[in-house]
Tab-separated table of C-alpha atoms and ligand atoms in Angstrom:
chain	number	residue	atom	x	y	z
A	264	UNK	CA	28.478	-91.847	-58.649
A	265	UNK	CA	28.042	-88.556	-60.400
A	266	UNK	CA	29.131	-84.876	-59.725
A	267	UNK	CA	27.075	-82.894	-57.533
A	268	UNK	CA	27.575	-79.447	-55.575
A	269	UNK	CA	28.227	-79.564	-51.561
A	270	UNK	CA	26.852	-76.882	-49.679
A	271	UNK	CA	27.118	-77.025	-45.645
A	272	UNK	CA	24.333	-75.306	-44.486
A	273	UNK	CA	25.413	-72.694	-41.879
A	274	UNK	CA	21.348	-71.945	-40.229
A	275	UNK	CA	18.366	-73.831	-40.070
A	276	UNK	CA	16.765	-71.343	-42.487
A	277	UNK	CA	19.708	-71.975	-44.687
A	278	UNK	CA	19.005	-75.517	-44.982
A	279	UNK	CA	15.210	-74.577	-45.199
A	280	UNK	CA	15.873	-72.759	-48.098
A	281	UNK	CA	17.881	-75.259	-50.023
A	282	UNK	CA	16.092	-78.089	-48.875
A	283	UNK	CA	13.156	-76.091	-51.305
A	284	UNK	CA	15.321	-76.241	-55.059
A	285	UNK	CA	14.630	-79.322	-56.646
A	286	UNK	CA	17.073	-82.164	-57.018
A	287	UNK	CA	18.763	-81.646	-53.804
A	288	UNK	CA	18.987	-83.804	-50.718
A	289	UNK	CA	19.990	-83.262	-46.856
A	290	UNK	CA	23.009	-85.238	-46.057
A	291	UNK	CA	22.865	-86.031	-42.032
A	292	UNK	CA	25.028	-89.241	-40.904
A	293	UNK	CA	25.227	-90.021	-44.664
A	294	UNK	CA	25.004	-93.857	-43.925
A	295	UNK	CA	21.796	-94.005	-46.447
A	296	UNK	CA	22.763	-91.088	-48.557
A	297	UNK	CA	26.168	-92.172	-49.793
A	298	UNK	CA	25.571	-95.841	-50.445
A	299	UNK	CA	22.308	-94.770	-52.395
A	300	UNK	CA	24.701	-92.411	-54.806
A	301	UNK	CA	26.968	-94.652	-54.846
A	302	UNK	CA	24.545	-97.586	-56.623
A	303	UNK	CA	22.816	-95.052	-58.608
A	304	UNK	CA	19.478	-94.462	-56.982
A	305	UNK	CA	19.444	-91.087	-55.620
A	306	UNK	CA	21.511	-88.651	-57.748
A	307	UNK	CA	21.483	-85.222	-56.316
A	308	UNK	CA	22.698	-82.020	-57.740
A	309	UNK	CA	23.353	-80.919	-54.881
A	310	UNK	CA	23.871	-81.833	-51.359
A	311	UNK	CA	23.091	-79.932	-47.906
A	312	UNK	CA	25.093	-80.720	-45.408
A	313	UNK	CA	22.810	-80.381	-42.185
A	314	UNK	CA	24.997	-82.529	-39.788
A	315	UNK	CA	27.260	-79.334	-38.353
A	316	UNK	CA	23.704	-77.507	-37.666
A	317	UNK	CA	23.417	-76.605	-34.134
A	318	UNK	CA	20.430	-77.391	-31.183
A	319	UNK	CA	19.250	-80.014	-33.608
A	320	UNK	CA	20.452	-82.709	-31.078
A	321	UNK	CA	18.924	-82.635	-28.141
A	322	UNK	CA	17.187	-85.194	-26.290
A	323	UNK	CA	15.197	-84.640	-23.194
A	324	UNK	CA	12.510	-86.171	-21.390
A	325	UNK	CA	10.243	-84.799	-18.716
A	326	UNK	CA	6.673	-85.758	-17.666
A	327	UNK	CA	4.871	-84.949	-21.015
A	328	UNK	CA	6.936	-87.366	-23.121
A	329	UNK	CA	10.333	-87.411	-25.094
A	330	UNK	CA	11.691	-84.665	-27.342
A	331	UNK	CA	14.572	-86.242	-29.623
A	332	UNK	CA	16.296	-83.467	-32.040
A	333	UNK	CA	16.477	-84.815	-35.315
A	334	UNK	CA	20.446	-85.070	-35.168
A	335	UNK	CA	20.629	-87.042	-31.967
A	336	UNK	CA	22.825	-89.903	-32.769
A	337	UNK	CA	21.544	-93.233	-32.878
A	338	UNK	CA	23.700	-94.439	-30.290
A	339	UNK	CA	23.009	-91.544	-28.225
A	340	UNK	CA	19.190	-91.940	-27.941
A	341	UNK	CA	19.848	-95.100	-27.382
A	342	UNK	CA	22.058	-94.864	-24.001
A	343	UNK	CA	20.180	-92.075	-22.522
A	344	UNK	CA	19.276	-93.246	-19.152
A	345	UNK	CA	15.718	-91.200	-19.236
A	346	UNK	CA	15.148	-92.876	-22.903
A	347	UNK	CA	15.672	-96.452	-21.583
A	348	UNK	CA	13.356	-96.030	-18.957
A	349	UNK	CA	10.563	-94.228	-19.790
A	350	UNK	CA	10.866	-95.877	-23.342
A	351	UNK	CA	12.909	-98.915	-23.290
A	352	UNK	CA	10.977	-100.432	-26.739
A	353	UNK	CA	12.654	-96.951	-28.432
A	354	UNK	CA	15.947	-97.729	-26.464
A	355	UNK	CA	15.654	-101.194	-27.305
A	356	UNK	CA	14.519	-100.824	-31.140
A	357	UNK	CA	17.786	-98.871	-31.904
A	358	UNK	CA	20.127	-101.216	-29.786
A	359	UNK	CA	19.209	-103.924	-32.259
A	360	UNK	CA	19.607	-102.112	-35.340
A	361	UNK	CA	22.485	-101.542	-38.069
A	362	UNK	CA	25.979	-101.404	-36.265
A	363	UNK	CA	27.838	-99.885	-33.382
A	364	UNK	CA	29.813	-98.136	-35.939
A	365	UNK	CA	26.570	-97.148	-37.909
A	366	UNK	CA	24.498	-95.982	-35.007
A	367	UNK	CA	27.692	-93.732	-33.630
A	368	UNK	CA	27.356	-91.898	-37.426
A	369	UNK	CA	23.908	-92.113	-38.088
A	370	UNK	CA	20.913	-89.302	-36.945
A	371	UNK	CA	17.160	-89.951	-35.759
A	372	UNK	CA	15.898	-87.760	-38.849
A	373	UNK	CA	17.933	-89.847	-41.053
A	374	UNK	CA	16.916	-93.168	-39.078
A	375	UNK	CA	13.235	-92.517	-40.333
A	376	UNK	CA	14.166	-91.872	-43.457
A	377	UNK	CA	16.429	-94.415	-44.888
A	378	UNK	CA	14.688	-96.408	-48.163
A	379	UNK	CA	13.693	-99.616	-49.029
A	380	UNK	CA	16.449	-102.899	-49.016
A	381	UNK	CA	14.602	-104.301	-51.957
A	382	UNK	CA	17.414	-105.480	-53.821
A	383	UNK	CA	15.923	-104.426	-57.380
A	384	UNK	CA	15.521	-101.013	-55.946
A	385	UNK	CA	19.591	-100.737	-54.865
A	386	UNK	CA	20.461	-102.177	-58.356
A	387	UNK	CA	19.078	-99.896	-60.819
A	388	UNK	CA	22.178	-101.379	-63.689
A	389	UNK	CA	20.540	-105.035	-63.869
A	390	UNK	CA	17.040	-104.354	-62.836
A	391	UNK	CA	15.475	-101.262	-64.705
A	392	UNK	CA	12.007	-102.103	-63.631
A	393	UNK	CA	11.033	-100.447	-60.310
A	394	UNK	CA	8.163	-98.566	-59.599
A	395	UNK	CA	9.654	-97.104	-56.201
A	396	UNK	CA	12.781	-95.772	-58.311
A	397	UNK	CA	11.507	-95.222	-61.987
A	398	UNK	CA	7.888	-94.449	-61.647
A	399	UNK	CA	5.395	-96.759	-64.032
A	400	UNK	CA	8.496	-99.133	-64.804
A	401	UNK	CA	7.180	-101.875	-62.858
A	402	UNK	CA	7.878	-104.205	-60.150
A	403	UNK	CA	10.793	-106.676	-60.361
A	404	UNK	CA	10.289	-108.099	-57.065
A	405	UNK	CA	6.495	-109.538	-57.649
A	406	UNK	CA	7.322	-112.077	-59.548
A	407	UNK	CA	11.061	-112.184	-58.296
A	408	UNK	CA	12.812	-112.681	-55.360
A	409	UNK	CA	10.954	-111.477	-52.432
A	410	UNK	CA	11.786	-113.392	-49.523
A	411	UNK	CA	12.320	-110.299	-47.580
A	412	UNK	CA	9.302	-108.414	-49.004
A	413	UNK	CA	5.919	-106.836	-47.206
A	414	UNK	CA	3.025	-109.194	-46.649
A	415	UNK	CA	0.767	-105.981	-45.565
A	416	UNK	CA	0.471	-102.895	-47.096
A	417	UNK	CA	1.787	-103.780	-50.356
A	418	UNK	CA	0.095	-102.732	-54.020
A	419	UNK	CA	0.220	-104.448	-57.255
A	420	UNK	CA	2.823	-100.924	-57.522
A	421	UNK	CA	5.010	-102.289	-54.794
A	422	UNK	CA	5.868	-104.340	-52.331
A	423	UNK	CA	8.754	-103.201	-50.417
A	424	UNK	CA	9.325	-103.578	-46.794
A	425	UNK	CA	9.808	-100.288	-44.562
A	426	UNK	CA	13.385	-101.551	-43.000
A	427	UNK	CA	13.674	-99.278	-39.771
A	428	UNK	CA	13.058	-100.005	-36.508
A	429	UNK	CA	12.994	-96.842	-34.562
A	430	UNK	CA	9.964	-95.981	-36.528
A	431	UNK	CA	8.421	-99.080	-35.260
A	432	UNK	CA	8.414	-98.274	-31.597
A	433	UNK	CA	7.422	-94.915	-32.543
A	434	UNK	CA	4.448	-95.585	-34.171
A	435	UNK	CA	3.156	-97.929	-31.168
A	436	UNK	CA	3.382	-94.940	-28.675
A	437	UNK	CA	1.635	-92.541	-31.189
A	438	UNK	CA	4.785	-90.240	-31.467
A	439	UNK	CA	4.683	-86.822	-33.922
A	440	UNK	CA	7.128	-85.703	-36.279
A	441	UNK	CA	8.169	-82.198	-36.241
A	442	UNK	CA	8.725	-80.933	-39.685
A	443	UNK	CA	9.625	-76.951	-38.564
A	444	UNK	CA	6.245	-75.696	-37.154
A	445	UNK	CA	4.483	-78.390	-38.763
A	446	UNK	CA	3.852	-81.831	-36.987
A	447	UNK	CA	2.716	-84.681	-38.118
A	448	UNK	CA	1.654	-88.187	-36.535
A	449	UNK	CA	3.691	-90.802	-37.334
A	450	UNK	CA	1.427	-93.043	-38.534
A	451	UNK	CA	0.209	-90.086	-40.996
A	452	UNK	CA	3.936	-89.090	-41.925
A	453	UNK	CA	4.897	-92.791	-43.560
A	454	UNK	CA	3.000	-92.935	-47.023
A	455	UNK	CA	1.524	-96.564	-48.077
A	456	UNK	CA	2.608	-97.184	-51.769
A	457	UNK	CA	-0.276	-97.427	-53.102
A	458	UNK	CA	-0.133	-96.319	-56.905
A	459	UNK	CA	2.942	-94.013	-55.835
A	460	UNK	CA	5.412	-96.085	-54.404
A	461	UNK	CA	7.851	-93.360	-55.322
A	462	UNK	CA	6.034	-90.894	-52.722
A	463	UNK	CA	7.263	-92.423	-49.119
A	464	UNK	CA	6.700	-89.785	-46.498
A	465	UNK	CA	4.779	-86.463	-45.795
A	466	UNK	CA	7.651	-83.896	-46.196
A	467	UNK	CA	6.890	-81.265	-48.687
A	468	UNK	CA	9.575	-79.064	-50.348
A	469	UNK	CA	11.240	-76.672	-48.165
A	470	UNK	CA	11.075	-78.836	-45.326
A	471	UNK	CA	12.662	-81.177	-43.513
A	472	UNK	CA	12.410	-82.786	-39.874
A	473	UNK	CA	13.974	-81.164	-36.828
A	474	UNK	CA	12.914	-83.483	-34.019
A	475	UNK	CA	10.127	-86.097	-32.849
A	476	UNK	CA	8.167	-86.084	-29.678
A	477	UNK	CA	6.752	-89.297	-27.844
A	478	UNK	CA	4.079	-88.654	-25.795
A	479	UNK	CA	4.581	-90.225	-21.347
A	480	UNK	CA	2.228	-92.869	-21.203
A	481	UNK	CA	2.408	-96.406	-18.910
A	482	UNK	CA	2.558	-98.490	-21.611
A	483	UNK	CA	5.525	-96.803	-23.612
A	484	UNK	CA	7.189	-97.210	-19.721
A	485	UNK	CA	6.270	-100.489	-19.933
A	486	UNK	CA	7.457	-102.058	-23.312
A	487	UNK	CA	9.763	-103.956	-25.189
A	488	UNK	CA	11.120	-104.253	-29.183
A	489	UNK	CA	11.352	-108.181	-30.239
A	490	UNK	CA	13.410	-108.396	-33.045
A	491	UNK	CA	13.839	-111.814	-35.116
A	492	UNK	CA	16.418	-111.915	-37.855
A	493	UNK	CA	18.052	-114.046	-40.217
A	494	UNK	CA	21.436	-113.387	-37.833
A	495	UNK	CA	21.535	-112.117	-34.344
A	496	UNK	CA	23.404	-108.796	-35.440
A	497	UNK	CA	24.152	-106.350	-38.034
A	498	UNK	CA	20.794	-107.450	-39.637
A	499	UNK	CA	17.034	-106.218	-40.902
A	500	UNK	CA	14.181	-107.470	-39.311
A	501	UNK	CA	12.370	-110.375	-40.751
A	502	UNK	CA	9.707	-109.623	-38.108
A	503	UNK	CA	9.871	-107.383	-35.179
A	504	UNK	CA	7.384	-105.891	-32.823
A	505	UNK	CA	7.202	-103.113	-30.410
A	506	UNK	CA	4.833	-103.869	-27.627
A	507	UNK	CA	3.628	-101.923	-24.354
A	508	UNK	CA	1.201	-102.637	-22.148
A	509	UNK	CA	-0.765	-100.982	-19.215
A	510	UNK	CA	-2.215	-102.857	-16.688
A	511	UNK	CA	-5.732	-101.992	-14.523
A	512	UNK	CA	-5.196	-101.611	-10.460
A	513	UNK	CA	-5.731	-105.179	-10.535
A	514	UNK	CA	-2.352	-106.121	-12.157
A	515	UNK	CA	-3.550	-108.800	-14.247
A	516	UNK	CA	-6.288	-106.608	-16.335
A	517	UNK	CA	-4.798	-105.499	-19.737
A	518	UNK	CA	-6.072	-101.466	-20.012
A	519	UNK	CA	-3.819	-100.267	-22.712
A	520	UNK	CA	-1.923	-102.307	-25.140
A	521	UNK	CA	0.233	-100.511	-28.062
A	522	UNK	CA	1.812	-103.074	-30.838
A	523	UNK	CA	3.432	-101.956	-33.709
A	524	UNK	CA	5.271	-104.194	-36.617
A	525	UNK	CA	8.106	-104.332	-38.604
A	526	UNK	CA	9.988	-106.132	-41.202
A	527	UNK	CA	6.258	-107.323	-42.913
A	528	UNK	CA	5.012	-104.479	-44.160
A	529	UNK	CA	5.478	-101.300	-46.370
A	530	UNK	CA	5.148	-98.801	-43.509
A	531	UNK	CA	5.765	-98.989	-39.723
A	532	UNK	CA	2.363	-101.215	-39.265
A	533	UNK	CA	0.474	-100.516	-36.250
A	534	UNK	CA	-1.503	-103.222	-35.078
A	535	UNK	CA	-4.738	-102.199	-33.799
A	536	UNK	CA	-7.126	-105.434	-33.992
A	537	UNK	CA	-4.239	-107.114	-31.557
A	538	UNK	CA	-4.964	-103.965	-29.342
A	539	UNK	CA	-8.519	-104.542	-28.952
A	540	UNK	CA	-8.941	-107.652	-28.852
A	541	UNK	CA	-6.858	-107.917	-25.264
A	542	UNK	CA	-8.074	-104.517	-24.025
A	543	UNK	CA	-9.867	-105.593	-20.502
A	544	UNK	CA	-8.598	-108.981	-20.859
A	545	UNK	CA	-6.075	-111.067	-18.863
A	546	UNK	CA	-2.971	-112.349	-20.410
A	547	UNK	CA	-3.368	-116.434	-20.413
A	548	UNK	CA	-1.445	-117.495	-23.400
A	549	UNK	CA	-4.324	-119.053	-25.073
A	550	UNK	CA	-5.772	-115.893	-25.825
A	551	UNK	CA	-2.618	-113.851	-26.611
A	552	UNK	CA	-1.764	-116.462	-29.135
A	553	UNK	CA	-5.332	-116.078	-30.819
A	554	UNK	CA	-5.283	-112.152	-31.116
A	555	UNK	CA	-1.845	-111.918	-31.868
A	556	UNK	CA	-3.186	-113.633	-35.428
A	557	UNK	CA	-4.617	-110.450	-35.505
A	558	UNK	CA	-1.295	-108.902	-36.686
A	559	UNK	CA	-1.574	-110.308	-39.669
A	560	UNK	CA	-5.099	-109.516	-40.830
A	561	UNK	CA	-5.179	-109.134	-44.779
A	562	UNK	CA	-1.828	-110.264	-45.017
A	563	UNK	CA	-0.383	-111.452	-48.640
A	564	UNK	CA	1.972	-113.319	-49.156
A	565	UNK	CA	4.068	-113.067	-52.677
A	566	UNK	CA	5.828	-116.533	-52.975
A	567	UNK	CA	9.059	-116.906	-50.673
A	568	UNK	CA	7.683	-114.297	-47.821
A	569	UNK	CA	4.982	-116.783	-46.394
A	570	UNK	CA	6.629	-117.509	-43.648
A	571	UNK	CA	5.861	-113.520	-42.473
A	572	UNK	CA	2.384	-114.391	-42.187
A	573	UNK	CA	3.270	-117.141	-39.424
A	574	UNK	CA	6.028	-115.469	-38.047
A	575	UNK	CA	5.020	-112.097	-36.966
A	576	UNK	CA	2.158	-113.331	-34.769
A	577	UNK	CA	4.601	-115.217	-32.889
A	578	UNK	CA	6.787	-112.147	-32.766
A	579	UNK	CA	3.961	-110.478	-31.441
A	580	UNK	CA	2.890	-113.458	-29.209
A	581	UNK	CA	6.702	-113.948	-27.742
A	582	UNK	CA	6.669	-109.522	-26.985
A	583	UNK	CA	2.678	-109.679	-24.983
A	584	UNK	CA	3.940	-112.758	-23.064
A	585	UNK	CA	7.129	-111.125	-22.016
A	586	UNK	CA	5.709	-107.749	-21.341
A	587	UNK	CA	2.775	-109.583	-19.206
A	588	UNK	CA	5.670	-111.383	-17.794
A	589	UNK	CA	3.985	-114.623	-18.453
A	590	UNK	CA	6.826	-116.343	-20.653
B	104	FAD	P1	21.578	-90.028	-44.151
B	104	FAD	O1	22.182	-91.135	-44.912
B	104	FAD	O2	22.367	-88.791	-43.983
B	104	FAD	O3	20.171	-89.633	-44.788
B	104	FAD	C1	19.202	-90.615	-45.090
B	104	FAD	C2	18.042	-89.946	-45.832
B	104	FAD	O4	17.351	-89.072	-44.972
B	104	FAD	C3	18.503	-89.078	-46.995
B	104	FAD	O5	17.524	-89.162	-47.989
B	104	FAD	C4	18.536	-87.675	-46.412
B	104	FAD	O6	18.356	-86.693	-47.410
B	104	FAD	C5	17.393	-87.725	-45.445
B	104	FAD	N1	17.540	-86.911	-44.249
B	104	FAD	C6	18.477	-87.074	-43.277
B	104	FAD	N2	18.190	-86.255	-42.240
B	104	FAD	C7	17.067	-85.579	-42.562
B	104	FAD	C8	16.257	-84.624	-41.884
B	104	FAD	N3	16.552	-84.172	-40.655
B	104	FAD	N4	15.165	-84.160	-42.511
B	104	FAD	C9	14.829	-84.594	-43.758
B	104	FAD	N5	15.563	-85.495	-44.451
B	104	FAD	C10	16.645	-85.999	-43.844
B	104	FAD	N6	18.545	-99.327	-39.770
B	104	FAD	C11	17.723	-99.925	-38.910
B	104	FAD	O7	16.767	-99.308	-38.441
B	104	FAD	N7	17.916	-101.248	-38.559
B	104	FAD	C12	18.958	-101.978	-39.037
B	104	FAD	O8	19.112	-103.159	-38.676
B	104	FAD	C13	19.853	-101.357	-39.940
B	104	FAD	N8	20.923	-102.030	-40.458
B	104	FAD	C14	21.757	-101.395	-41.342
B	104	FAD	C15	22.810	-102.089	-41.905
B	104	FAD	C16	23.655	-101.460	-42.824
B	104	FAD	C17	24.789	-102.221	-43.433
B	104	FAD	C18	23.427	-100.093	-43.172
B	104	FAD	C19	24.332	-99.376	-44.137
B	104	FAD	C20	22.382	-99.400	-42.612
B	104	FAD	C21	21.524	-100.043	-41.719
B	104	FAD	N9	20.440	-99.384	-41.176
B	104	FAD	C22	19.600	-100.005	-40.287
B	104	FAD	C23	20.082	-98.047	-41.657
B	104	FAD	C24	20.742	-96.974	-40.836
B	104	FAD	O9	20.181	-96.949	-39.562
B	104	FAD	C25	20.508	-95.687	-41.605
B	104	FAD	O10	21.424	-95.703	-42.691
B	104	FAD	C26	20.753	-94.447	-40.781
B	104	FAD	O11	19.922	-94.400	-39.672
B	104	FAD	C27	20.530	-93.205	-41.628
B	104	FAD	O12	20.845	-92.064	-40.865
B	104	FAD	P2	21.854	-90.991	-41.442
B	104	FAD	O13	21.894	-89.864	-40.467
B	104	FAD	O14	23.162	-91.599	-41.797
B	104	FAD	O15	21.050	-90.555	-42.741
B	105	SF4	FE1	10.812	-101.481	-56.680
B	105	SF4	FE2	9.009	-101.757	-54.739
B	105	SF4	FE3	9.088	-103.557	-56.662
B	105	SF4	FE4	11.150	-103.396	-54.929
B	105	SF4	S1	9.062	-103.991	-54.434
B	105	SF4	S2	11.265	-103.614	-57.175
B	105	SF4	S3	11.148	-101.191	-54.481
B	105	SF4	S4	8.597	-101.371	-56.914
């Protein structure tokens, strides 16, 4: 780990300000930040402290949605009563990730933002070649170990999953990031790699986020995160989905469905052919189980990470049946 300055930013504007001069990153919870110095990938000049800041951690919900400071803990989000019920998937979705320990540390705005677990990306000593670290270097993980890697989204660039699973839930009920005045949707605010795998997210210089907002609907009310890992805790998704559902007067009619994945693909992945293919349907499992292979539409697989392409339909499946309460 190399020398860099620490400055603890006093204001907002303070952090603004030095969030703007280049090689210098915001330290929140610093559960990303200092294991990324630590193996070498991120080597700041200088850090900003941001976690001290105050009114940055609110959380609040009231009928137009959910307004969650970007240094709300983890843990907190995840307890608060009005969170849980308006927005169990979001409630849920942090529950199930990292640890007790990490989630008491870490921050929302941090959350969203932690990077890749490709292992050639967190081991820049053995494996110089990575795109996503070193620009134009190239990828180790194609023709490597990629077990845990992205079957959708990915570029012959890169091919690292998106690891979070706040974001997940987030991007199924459409919520906006607040970058200062700026906001920006969700789904617009994580970057597909694409040529760039290096360029992950819409923040610009100078900025930084200060809270997300999730607009009230039925279906967030009415959702659930499914999360299926190689162990039942302290572990990444292999596949995950955030599903909610809104039913017609009938009960039995679907009239909105949101599903988001994780743990396939470069970016929070929203799935919009499962959507409409069970909008002003009824749940019988025959038909969830065919549009739910609608999850994986264009899906590639690299080697070892087939087994994405049959498990996140079922994921997706095993979240619809629950949330229809037909399981
Ligand atoms: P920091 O480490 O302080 O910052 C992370 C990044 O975000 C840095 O680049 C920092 O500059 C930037 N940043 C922080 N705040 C802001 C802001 N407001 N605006 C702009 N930039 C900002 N996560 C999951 O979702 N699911 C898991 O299962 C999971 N398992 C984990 C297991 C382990 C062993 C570890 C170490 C982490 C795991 N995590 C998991 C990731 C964990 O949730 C993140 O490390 C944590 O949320 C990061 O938050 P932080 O506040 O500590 O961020
Ligand atoms: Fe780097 Fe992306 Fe390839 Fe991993 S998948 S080695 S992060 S370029």
């Amino acid at each position: 780990m190399r020398d860099f300055s620490y400055l603890r930013a006093g204001s907002l504007d303070e952090a603004l300000r030095a969030a703007a001069m280049p090689a210098t990153m915001l330290l929140a919870g610093g559960t990303t930040l200092l294991d990324l110095a630590k193996c070498g990938v991120s080597e700041p000049e200088q850090v900003v402290d941001i976690i001290h800041l105050k009114g940055l951690d609110a959380i609040r919900v009231d009928a137009e949605g959910a307004f969650i400071g970007a240094l709300a803990k983890m843990s907190h989000v995840a307890a608060d009563s009005a969170i849980k019920q308006q927005f169990p998937a979001v409630s849920e979705s942090l529950w199930q990730a990292a640890s007790a320990q990490i989630r008491n540390m870490a921050t929302i705005g941090g959350n969203l933002l932690q990077r890749t677990r490709c292992a050639y990306f967190r081991d820049p000593a053995t494996f110089p070649a990575c795109n996503k670290r070193a620009p134009g270097s190239g990828c180790s993980a194609l023709e490597g170990v990629n077990r845990g890697h992205a079957v959708l989204g990915g570029s012959d660039a890169c091919i690292a999953t998106y690891p979070g699973d706040l974001a997940v839930a987030l991007v199924a009920f459409d919520a906006v990031v607040h970058l200062g005045k700026r906001k920006v949707a969700i789904d617009d605010f994580f970057l597909l790699p694409g040529a760039t795998p290096h360029k992950e997210h819409a923040i610009k210089p100078g900025e930084m986020i200060t809270a997300i907002t999730i607009p009230a609907s039925v279906a967030a009310k009415r959702s659930t995160y499914w999360k299926v890992r190689d162990r039942q805790s302290y572990e990444f998704a292999a596949a995950s989905a955030a599903v909610g559902i809104e039913f017609e007067a009938d009960g039995k009619t679907v009239k909105d469905l949101r599903v988001a994945l994780g743990g396939v693909a470069t970016k929070p992945w929203r799935a919009r052919g499962v959507e409409d293919a069970l909008k002003g349907k009824t749940l019988e499992p025959d038909t969830v189980k065919k549009a739910s292979r609608l999850a994986v539409e264009g899906a590639i697989a690299h080697g070892a990470n087939h087994y994405k392409i049959e498990l996140a339909p079922r994921v997706v499946e095993r979240a619809i049946l629950k949330m229809g309460a037909l399981a």
